[in-house]
mmCIF file of C-alpha atoms in Angstrom:
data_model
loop_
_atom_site.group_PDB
_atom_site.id
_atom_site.type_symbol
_atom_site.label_atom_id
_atom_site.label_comp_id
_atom_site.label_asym_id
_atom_site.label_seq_id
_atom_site.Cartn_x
_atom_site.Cartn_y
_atom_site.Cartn_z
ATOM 1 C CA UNK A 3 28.145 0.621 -11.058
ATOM 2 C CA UNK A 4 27.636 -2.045 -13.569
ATOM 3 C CA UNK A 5 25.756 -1.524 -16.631
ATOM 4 C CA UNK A 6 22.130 -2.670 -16.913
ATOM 5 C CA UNK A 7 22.319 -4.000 -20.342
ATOM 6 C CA UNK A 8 23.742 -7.584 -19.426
ATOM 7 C CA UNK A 9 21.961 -10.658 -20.447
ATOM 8 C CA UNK A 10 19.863 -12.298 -18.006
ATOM 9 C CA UNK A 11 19.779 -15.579 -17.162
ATOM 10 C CA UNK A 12 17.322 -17.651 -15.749
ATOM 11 C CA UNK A 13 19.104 -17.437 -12.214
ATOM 12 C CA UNK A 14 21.569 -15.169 -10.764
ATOM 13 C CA UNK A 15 22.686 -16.147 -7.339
ATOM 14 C CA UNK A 16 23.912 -13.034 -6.638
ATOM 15 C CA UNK A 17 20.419 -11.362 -7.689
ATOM 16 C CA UNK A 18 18.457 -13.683 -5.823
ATOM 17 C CA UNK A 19 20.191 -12.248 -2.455
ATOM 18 C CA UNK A 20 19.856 -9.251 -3.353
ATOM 19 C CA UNK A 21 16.146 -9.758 -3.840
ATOM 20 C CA UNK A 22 15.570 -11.936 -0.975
ATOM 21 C CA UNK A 23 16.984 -9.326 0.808
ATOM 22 C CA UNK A 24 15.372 -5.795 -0.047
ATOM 23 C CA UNK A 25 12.007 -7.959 -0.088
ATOM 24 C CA UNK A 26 11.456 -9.103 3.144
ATOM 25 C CA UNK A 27 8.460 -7.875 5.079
ATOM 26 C CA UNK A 28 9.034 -3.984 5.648
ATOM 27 C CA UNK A 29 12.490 -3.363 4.514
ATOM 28 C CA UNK A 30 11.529 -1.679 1.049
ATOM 29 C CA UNK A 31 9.482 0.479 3.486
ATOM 30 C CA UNK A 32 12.243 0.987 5.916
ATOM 31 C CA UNK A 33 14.459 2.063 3.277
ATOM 32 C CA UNK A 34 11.743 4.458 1.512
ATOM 33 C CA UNK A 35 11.795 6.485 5.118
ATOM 34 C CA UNK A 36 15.457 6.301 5.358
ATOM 35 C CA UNK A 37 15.926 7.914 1.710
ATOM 36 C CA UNK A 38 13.640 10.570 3.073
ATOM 37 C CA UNK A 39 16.216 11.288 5.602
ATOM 38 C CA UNK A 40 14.323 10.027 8.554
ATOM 39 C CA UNK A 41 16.490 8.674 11.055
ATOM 40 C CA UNK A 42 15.438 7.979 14.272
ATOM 41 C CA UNK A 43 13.711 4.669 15.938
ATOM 42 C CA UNK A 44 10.540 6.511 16.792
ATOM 43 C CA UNK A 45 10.347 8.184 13.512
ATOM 44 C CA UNK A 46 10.684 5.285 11.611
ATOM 45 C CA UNK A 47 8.099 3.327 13.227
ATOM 46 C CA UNK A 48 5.626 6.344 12.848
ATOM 47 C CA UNK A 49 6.704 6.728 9.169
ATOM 48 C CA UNK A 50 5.358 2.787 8.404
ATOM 49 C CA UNK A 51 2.389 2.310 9.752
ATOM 50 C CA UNK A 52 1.853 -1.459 11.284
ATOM 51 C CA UNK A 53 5.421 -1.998 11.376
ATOM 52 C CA UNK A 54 6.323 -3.071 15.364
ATOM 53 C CA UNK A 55 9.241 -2.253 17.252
ATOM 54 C CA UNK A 56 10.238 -5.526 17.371
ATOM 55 C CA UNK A 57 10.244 -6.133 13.795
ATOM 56 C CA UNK A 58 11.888 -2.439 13.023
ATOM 57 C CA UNK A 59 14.708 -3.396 15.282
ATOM 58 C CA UNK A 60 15.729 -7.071 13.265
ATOM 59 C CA UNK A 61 15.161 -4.974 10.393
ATOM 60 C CA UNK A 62 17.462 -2.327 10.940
ATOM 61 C CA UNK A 63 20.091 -5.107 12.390
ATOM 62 C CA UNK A 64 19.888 -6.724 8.898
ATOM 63 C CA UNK A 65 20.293 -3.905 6.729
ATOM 64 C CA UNK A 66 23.384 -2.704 9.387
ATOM 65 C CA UNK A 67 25.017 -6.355 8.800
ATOM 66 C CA UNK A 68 25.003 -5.700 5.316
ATOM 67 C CA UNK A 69 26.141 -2.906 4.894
ATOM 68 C CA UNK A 70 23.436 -0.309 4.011
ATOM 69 C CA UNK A 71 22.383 1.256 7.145
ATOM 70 C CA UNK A 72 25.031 2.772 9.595
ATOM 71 C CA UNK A 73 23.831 3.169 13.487
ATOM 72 C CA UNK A 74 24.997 5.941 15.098
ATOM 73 C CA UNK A 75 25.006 6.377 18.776
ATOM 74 C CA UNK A 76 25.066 9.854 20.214
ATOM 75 C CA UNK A 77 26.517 10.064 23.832
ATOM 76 C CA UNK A 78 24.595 12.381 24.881
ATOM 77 C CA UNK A 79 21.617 11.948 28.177
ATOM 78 C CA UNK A 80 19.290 10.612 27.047
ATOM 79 C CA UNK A 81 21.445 8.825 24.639
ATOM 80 C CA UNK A 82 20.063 9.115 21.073
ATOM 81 C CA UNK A 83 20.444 6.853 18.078
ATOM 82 C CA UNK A 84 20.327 7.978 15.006
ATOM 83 C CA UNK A 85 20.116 5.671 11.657
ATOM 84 C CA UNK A 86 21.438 6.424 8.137
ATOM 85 C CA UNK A 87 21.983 4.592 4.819
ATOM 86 C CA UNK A 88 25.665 4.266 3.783
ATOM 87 C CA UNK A 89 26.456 4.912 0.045
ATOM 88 C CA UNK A 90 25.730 1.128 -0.153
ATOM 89 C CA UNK A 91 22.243 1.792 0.725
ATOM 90 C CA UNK A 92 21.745 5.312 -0.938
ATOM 91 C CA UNK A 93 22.534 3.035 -4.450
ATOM 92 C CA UNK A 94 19.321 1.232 -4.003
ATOM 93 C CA UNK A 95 17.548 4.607 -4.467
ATOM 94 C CA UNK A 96 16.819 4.030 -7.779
ATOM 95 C CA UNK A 97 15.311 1.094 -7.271
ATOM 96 C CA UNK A 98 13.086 2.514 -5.195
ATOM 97 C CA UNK A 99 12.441 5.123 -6.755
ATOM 98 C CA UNK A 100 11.705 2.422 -9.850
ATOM 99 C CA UNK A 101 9.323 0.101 -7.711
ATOM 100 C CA UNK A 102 7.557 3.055 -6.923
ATOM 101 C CA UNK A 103 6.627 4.391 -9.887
ATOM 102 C CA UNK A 104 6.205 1.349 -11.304
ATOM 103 C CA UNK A 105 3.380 0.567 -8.082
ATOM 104 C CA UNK A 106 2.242 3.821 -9.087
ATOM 105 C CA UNK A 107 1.310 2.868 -12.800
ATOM 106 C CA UNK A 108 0.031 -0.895 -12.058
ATOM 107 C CA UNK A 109 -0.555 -1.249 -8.204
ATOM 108 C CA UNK A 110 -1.778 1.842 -6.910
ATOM 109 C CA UNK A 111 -5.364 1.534 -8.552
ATOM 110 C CA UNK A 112 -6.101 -1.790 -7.729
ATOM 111 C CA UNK A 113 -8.025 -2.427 -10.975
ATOM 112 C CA UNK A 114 -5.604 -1.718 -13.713
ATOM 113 C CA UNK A 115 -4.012 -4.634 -15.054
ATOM 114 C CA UNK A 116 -3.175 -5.909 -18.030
ATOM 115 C CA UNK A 117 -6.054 -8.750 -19.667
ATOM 116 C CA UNK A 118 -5.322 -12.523 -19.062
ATOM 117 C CA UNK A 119 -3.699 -14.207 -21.753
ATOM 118 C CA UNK A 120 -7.073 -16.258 -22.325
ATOM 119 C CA UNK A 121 -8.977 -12.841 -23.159
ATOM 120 C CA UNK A 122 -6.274 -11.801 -26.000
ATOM 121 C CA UNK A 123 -6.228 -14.848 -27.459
ATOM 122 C CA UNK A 124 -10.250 -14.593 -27.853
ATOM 123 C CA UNK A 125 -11.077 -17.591 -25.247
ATOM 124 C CA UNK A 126 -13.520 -16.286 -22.828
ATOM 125 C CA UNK A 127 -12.592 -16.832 -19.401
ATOM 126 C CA UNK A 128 -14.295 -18.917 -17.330
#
């Protein structure tokens, strides 16, 4: 694992993928319930509510083509298919675990945020 204490530029290609990626509608939620070690279809889509089928399937398609989610199928009647990060995936706990304390301190309340740069600098917004 590289070290967090590179300079940032002002674009990354390689961070904008990776952004694009874990952002899209649902996944960060997707991957919340998978770090909590659930694992099957129905599960999932009781673990997020408003997520559909429909869009829990592509998601879990697109985290499988990259690489963080591994499908397993169970030959067994009924068969049963069972879903689980790879180490690829388990990495992005910490970011996670980071958006979610950070949602905690700012997001969660819904009124806590910091002033607008007019009301430090004295102007009185309009």
């Amino acid at each position: 694992m590289k070290s967090m204490e590179h300079e940032l530029s002002t674009f990354c290609p390689t961070y904008h993928r990776a952004v694009e990626l874990i952002g899209r509608r649902w996944t960060g939620a997707i991957l919340r319930a998978l770090l909590t070690d659930v694992n099957r279809f129905n599960s999932l889509a009781a673990a997020v509510p408003g997520l559909s089928d429909r869009m829990l399937a592509e998601r879990l398609k697109e985290l499988e083509a990259e690489g963080l989610v591994l499908r397993n199928v169970i030959p067994e009647m009924p068969v049963r298919v069972e879903y689980s990060l790879t180490a690829k995936g388990r990495d992005l706990e910490s970011v996670v675990r980071a958006v979610a304390d950070w949602a905690e301190s700012w997001a969660a309340h819904g009124t806590v945020q910091e002033p607008a740069a007019e009301e430090t600098a004295g102007i009185p917004a309009a």
